[in-house]
mmCIF file of C-alpha atoms in Angstrom:
data_model
loop_
_atom_site.group_PDB
_atom_site.id
_atom_site.type_symbol
_atom_site.label_atom_id
_atom_site.label_comp_id
_atom_site.label_asym_id
_atom_site.label_seq_id
_atom_site.Cartn_x
_atom_site.Cartn_y
_atom_site.Cartn_z
ATOM 1 C CA UNK A 1 -11.738 -52.496 -110.610
ATOM 2 C CA UNK A 2 -7.978 -52.497 -110.498
ATOM 3 C CA UNK A 3 -5.703 -49.482 -110.800
ATOM 4 C CA UNK A 4 -1.935 -49.624 -111.176
ATOM 5 C CA UNK A 5 0.150 -46.470 -111.029
ATOM 6 C CA UNK A 6 3.864 -45.719 -111.022
ATOM 7 C CA UNK A 7 5.328 -42.726 -109.218
ATOM 8 C CA UNK A 8 8.834 -41.903 -110.464
ATOM 9 C CA UNK A 9 10.993 -40.091 -107.905
ATOM 10 C CA UNK A 10 13.360 -37.395 -109.137
ATOM 11 C CA UNK A 11 15.495 -36.146 -106.312
ATOM 12 C CA UNK A 12 13.108 -36.762 -103.425
ATOM 13 C CA UNK A 13 12.155 -39.919 -101.533
ATOM 14 C CA UNK A 14 8.367 -40.172 -101.473
ATOM 15 C CA UNK A 15 5.740 -42.365 -99.883
ATOM 16 C CA UNK A 16 2.733 -43.279 -102.035
ATOM 17 C CA UNK A 17 -0.731 -43.853 -100.576
ATOM 18 C CA UNK A 18 -4.039 -44.931 -102.110
ATOM 19 C CA UNK A 19 -7.097 -43.744 -100.182
ATOM 20 C CA UNK A 20 -10.646 -44.981 -100.678
ATOM 21 C CA UNK A 21 -13.836 -42.945 -101.095
ATOM 22 C CA UNK A 22 -14.129 -42.668 -97.298
ATOM 23 C CA UNK A 23 -10.639 -41.151 -97.074
ATOM 24 C CA UNK A 24 -9.226 -44.191 -95.295
ATOM 25 C CA UNK A 25 -5.814 -45.495 -96.283
ATOM 26 C CA UNK A 26 -5.986 -48.707 -98.345
ATOM 27 C CA UNK A 27 -2.290 -49.131 -99.052
ATOM 28 C CA UNK A 28 0.894 -47.194 -98.290
ATOM 29 C CA UNK A 29 4.049 -47.972 -100.240
ATOM 30 C CA UNK A 30 7.649 -46.946 -99.599
ATOM 31 C CA UNK A 31 10.221 -49.044 -101.439
ATOM 32 C CA UNK A 32 14.011 -48.973 -100.857
ATOM 33 C CA UNK A 33 14.446 -46.858 -103.994
ATOM 34 C CA UNK A 34 15.573 -43.796 -102.000
ATOM 35 C CA UNK A 35 15.165 -40.554 -103.991
ATOM 36 C CA UNK A 36 15.274 -42.038 -107.485
ATOM 37 C CA UNK A 37 13.430 -44.747 -109.334
ATOM 38 C CA UNK A 38 9.844 -45.986 -109.394
ATOM 39 C CA UNK A 39 7.299 -46.535 -106.633
ATOM 40 C CA UNK A 40 4.745 -48.890 -108.279
ATOM 41 C CA UNK A 41 1.439 -49.094 -106.437
ATOM 42 C CA UNK A 42 -1.735 -51.101 -106.991
ATOM 43 C CA UNK A 43 -5.251 -50.885 -105.580
ATOM 44 C CA UNK A 44 -8.380 -53.007 -105.863
ATOM 45 C CA UNK A 45 -11.477 -50.822 -105.735
ATOM 46 C CA UNK A 46 -14.135 -52.842 -103.945
ATOM 47 C CA UNK A 47 -16.705 -50.031 -103.717
ATOM 48 C CA UNK A 48 -17.675 -47.287 -106.144
ATOM 49 C CA UNK A 49 -16.436 -43.758 -105.590
ATOM 50 C CA UNK A 50 -13.409 -41.500 -105.907
ATOM 51 C CA UNK A 51 -10.028 -42.964 -105.008
ATOM 52 C CA UNK A 52 -7.136 -40.635 -104.231
ATOM 53 C CA UNK A 53 -3.454 -41.213 -104.952
ATOM 54 C CA UNK A 54 -1.454 -39.282 -102.366
ATOM 55 C CA UNK A 55 2.266 -38.558 -102.706
ATOM 56 C CA UNK A 56 4.149 -37.268 -99.688
ATOM 57 C CA UNK A 57 7.541 -37.387 -97.974
ATOM 58 C CA UNK A 58 8.247 -38.745 -94.514
ATOM 59 C CA UNK A 59 11.140 -36.316 -94.229
ATOM 60 C CA UNK A 60 9.610 -32.922 -93.484
ATOM 61 C CA UNK A 61 12.989 -31.228 -93.960
ATOM 62 C CA UNK A 62 13.696 -32.887 -97.304
ATOM 63 C CA UNK A 63 15.061 -30.712 -100.070
ATOM 64 C CA UNK A 64 12.567 -29.900 -102.828
ATOM 65 C CA UNK A 65 12.390 -32.520 -105.543
ATOM 66 C CA UNK A 66 10.159 -33.652 -108.370
ATOM 67 C CA UNK A 67 8.158 -36.729 -109.224
ATOM 68 C CA UNK A 68 6.048 -37.983 -112.076
ATOM 69 C CA UNK A 69 2.884 -40.059 -111.921
ATOM 70 C CA UNK A 70 1.633 -42.408 -114.609
ATOM 71 C CA UNK A 71 -1.533 -44.479 -114.473
ATOM 72 C CA UNK A 72 -0.405 -47.692 -116.131
ATOM 73 C CA UNK A 73 -3.639 -49.696 -115.872
ATOM 74 C CA UNK A 74 -7.304 -49.191 -115.008
ATOM 75 C CA UNK A 75 -9.466 -52.213 -115.673
ATOM 76 C CA UNK A 76 -11.592 -54.984 -114.259
ATOM 77 C CA UNK A 77 -9.282 -56.936 -111.965
ATOM 78 C CA UNK A 78 -7.673 -60.043 -113.466
ATOM 79 C CA UNK A 79 -6.371 -62.990 -111.427
ATOM 80 C CA UNK A 80 -2.863 -61.579 -111.932
ATOM 81 C CA UNK A 81 -3.992 -58.196 -110.596
ATOM 82 C CA UNK A 82 -5.387 -59.854 -107.489
ATOM 83 C CA UNK A 83 -2.149 -61.770 -106.992
ATOM 84 C CA UNK A 84 -0.157 -58.558 -107.361
ATOM 85 C CA UNK A 85 -2.312 -56.806 -104.768
ATOM 86 C CA UNK A 86 -1.870 -59.746 -102.400
ATOM 87 C CA UNK A 87 1.913 -59.601 -102.772
ATOM 88 C CA UNK A 88 1.873 -55.852 -102.300
ATOM 89 C CA UNK A 89 -0.133 -56.289 -99.093
ATOM 90 C CA UNK A 90 2.498 -58.638 -97.667
ATOM 91 C CA UNK A 91 5.283 -56.289 -98.799
ATOM 92 C CA UNK A 92 3.726 -53.235 -97.149
ATOM 93 C CA UNK A 93 2.859 -55.087 -93.932
ATOM 94 C CA UNK A 94 6.502 -56.111 -93.486
ATOM 95 C CA UNK A 95 7.997 -52.640 -92.988
ATOM 96 C CA UNK A 96 6.089 -51.720 -89.784
ATOM 97 C CA UNK A 97 7.148 -55.079 -88.371
ATOM 98 C CA UNK A 98 10.767 -54.414 -89.247
ATOM 99 C CA UNK A 99 10.578 -50.971 -87.633
ATOM 100 C CA UNK A 100 9.638 -52.566 -84.301
ATOM 101 C CA UNK A 101 13.201 -53.928 -84.258
ATOM 102 C CA UNK A 102 12.646 -56.974 -82.087
ATOM 103 C CA UNK A 103 13.810 -60.499 -82.880
ATOM 104 C CA UNK A 104 10.201 -61.647 -83.287
ATOM 105 C CA UNK A 105 9.151 -58.687 -85.442
ATOM 106 C CA UNK A 106 12.159 -59.174 -87.731
ATOM 107 C CA UNK A 107 11.154 -62.804 -88.234
ATOM 108 C CA UNK A 108 7.559 -61.854 -89.015
ATOM 109 C CA UNK A 109 8.774 -59.209 -91.459
ATOM 110 C CA UNK A 110 10.929 -61.784 -93.239
ATOM 111 C CA UNK A 111 7.923 -64.101 -93.511
ATOM 112 C CA UNK A 112 5.904 -61.287 -95.104
ATOM 113 C CA UNK A 113 8.686 -60.466 -97.555
ATOM 114 C CA UNK A 114 9.060 -64.144 -98.461
ATOM 115 C CA UNK A 115 5.317 -64.376 -99.141
ATOM 116 C CA UNK A 116 5.582 -61.346 -101.422
ATOM 117 C CA UNK A 117 8.724 -62.627 -103.143
ATOM 118 C CA UNK A 118 7.086 -65.937 -104.032
ATOM 119 C CA UNK A 119 4.277 -64.103 -105.807
ATOM 120 C CA UNK A 120 6.583 -61.604 -107.554
ATOM 121 C CA UNK A 121 8.502 -64.594 -108.904
ATOM 122 C CA UNK A 122 5.296 -66.133 -110.234
ATOM 123 C CA UNK A 123 4.366 -62.821 -111.858
ATOM 124 C CA UNK A 124 7.942 -62.337 -113.111
ATOM 125 C CA UNK A 125 8.031 -58.810 -111.652
ATOM 126 C CA UNK A 126 11.736 -57.936 -111.716
ATOM 127 C CA UNK A 127 11.364 -54.548 -110.024
ATOM 128 C CA UNK A 128 9.469 -55.805 -106.997
ATOM 129 C CA UNK A 129 11.652 -58.908 -106.711
ATOM 130 C CA UNK A 130 14.676 -56.610 -106.483
ATOM 131 C CA UNK A 131 13.033 -54.366 -103.888
ATOM 132 C CA UNK A 132 11.932 -57.330 -101.778
ATOM 133 C CA UNK A 133 15.342 -58.999 -101.827
ATOM 134 C CA UNK A 134 16.911 -55.691 -100.781
ATOM 135 C CA UNK A 135 14.603 -55.397 -97.773
ATOM 136 C CA UNK A 136 15.235 -59.014 -96.790
ATOM 137 C CA UNK A 137 18.998 -58.620 -97.093
ATOM 138 C CA UNK A 138 18.956 -55.544 -94.860
ATOM 139 C CA UNK A 139 17.014 -57.409 -92.186
ATOM 140 C CA UNK A 140 19.425 -60.342 -92.316
ATOM 141 C CA UNK A 141 22.214 -57.835 -91.772
ATOM 142 C CA UNK A 142 20.357 -56.277 -88.839
ATOM 143 C CA UNK A 143 19.972 -59.630 -87.067
ATOM 144 C CA UNK A 144 23.462 -60.882 -87.834
ATOM 145 C CA UNK A 145 22.533 -63.614 -90.323
ATOM 146 C CA UNK A 146 25.228 -62.384 -92.640
ATOM 147 C CA UNK A 147 25.414 -65.277 -95.100
ATOM 148 C CA UNK A 148 21.699 -65.029 -95.799
ATOM 149 C CA UNK A 149 22.185 -61.294 -96.278
ATOM 150 C CA UNK A 150 24.980 -61.905 -98.767
ATOM 151 C CA UNK A 151 22.819 -64.420 -100.638
ATOM 152 C CA UNK A 152 19.893 -61.980 -100.880
ATOM 153 C CA UNK A 153 22.145 -59.141 -102.074
ATOM 154 C CA UNK A 154 23.703 -61.493 -104.634
ATOM 155 C CA UNK A 155 20.248 -62.413 -105.968
ATOM 156 C CA UNK A 156 19.030 -58.832 -106.041
ATOM 157 C CA UNK A 157 21.967 -57.047 -107.636
ATOM 158 C CA UNK A 158 21.670 -58.581 -111.145
ATOM 159 C CA UNK A 159 17.976 -57.670 -111.148
ATOM 160 C CA UNK A 160 18.851 -54.001 -110.711
ATOM 161 C CA UNK A 161 21.476 -54.359 -113.424
ATOM 162 C CA UNK A 162 18.859 -55.845 -115.765
ATOM 163 C CA UNK A 163 16.619 -52.858 -115.002
ATOM 164 C CA UNK A 164 19.437 -50.420 -115.747
ATOM 165 C CA UNK A 165 19.237 -49.129 -112.169
ATOM 166 C CA UNK A 166 22.948 -48.626 -111.557
ATOM 167 C CA UNK A 167 22.437 -46.524 -108.419
ATOM 168 C CA UNK A 168 20.578 -49.349 -106.659
ATOM 169 C CA UNK A 169 23.107 -51.900 -107.925
ATOM 170 C CA UNK A 170 25.895 -49.793 -106.418
ATOM 171 C CA UNK A 171 23.941 -49.564 -103.173
ATOM 172 C CA UNK A 172 23.760 -53.364 -103.097
ATOM 173 C CA UNK A 173 27.564 -53.469 -103.463
ATOM 174 C CA UNK A 174 27.986 -50.987 -100.606
ATOM 175 C CA UNK A 175 25.752 -53.008 -98.300
ATOM 176 C CA UNK A 176 27.501 -56.226 -99.309
ATOM 177 C CA UNK A 177 30.823 -54.600 -98.437
ATOM 178 C CA UNK A 178 29.416 -53.675 -95.024
ATOM 179 C CA UNK A 179 28.565 -57.333 -94.359
ATOM 180 C CA UNK A 180 32.035 -58.440 -95.433
ATOM 181 C CA UNK A 181 33.441 -55.880 -93.002
ATOM 182 C CA UNK A 182 31.278 -57.302 -90.206
ATOM 183 C CA UNK A 183 32.583 -60.777 -91.058
ATOM 184 C CA UNK A 184 36.180 -59.567 -90.898
ATOM 185 C CA UNK A 185 36.720 -60.125 -94.628
ATOM 186 C CA UNK A 186 38.282 -56.699 -95.005
ATOM 187 C CA UNK A 187 39.893 -57.153 -98.406
ATOM 188 C CA UNK A 188 36.597 -58.188 -99.989
ATOM 189 C CA UNK A 189 34.931 -55.202 -98.341
ATOM 190 C CA UNK A 190 37.645 -52.831 -99.571
ATOM 191 C CA UNK A 191 37.477 -54.199 -103.117
ATOM 192 C CA UNK A 192 33.744 -53.563 -103.240
ATOM 193 C CA UNK A 193 34.029 -50.072 -101.758
ATOM 194 C CA UNK A 194 36.648 -49.212 -104.375
ATOM 195 C CA UNK A 195 34.443 -50.685 -107.094
ATOM 196 C CA UNK A 196 31.526 -48.482 -106.005
ATOM 197 C CA UNK A 197 33.795 -45.415 -105.770
ATOM 198 C CA UNK A 198 35.007 -46.125 -109.275
ATOM 199 C CA UNK A 199 31.467 -45.942 -110.655
ATOM 200 C CA UNK A 200 31.134 -42.293 -109.565
ATOM 201 C CA UNK A 201 32.647 -39.378 -111.491
ATOM 202 C CA UNK A 202 35.689 -37.737 -109.944
ATOM 203 C CA UNK A 203 35.001 -34.726 -107.735
ATOM 204 C CA UNK A 204 36.886 -31.414 -107.874
#
């Protein structure tokens, strides 16, 4: 059996976990969507029993927020479902590698994200393609491969625009501006910062 759920964050950044009948974690998902937007999660149930969807926050001092949960699919697993779960596995395995913050772990994380991205492209999953490109771009920035970071941000931004996710699109602009600043291209950085500022309502 395959289950696919979407947790929509509303003012709080959550981590989503599927646990099996034995209480063990099967998959843990935390996308770069911050405190807004969807956290789509999939699980393949290989044994019968009760599976638990757990929603929590890594930030114990986070301000109260809300979230919604919708079970989008519950069915016998299709080949596409199995491919999705495989991509999700690569995606979720990449973050712990990135958090080790070594040259080797960054490279392994990029390999995992690339594996996931190839499958998302086959499945034409715009949301997860955008999330994966964001994570890859941030790693490229961390290791100083700035042109690759710019390329990944440039590929990811129009995906967020197509999804109507203007907050994430603006975040891509901000991170792109940071890379331009690191490259010494200060005017390009300033233009992007001003563009992002212009998308926000004036403050009193």
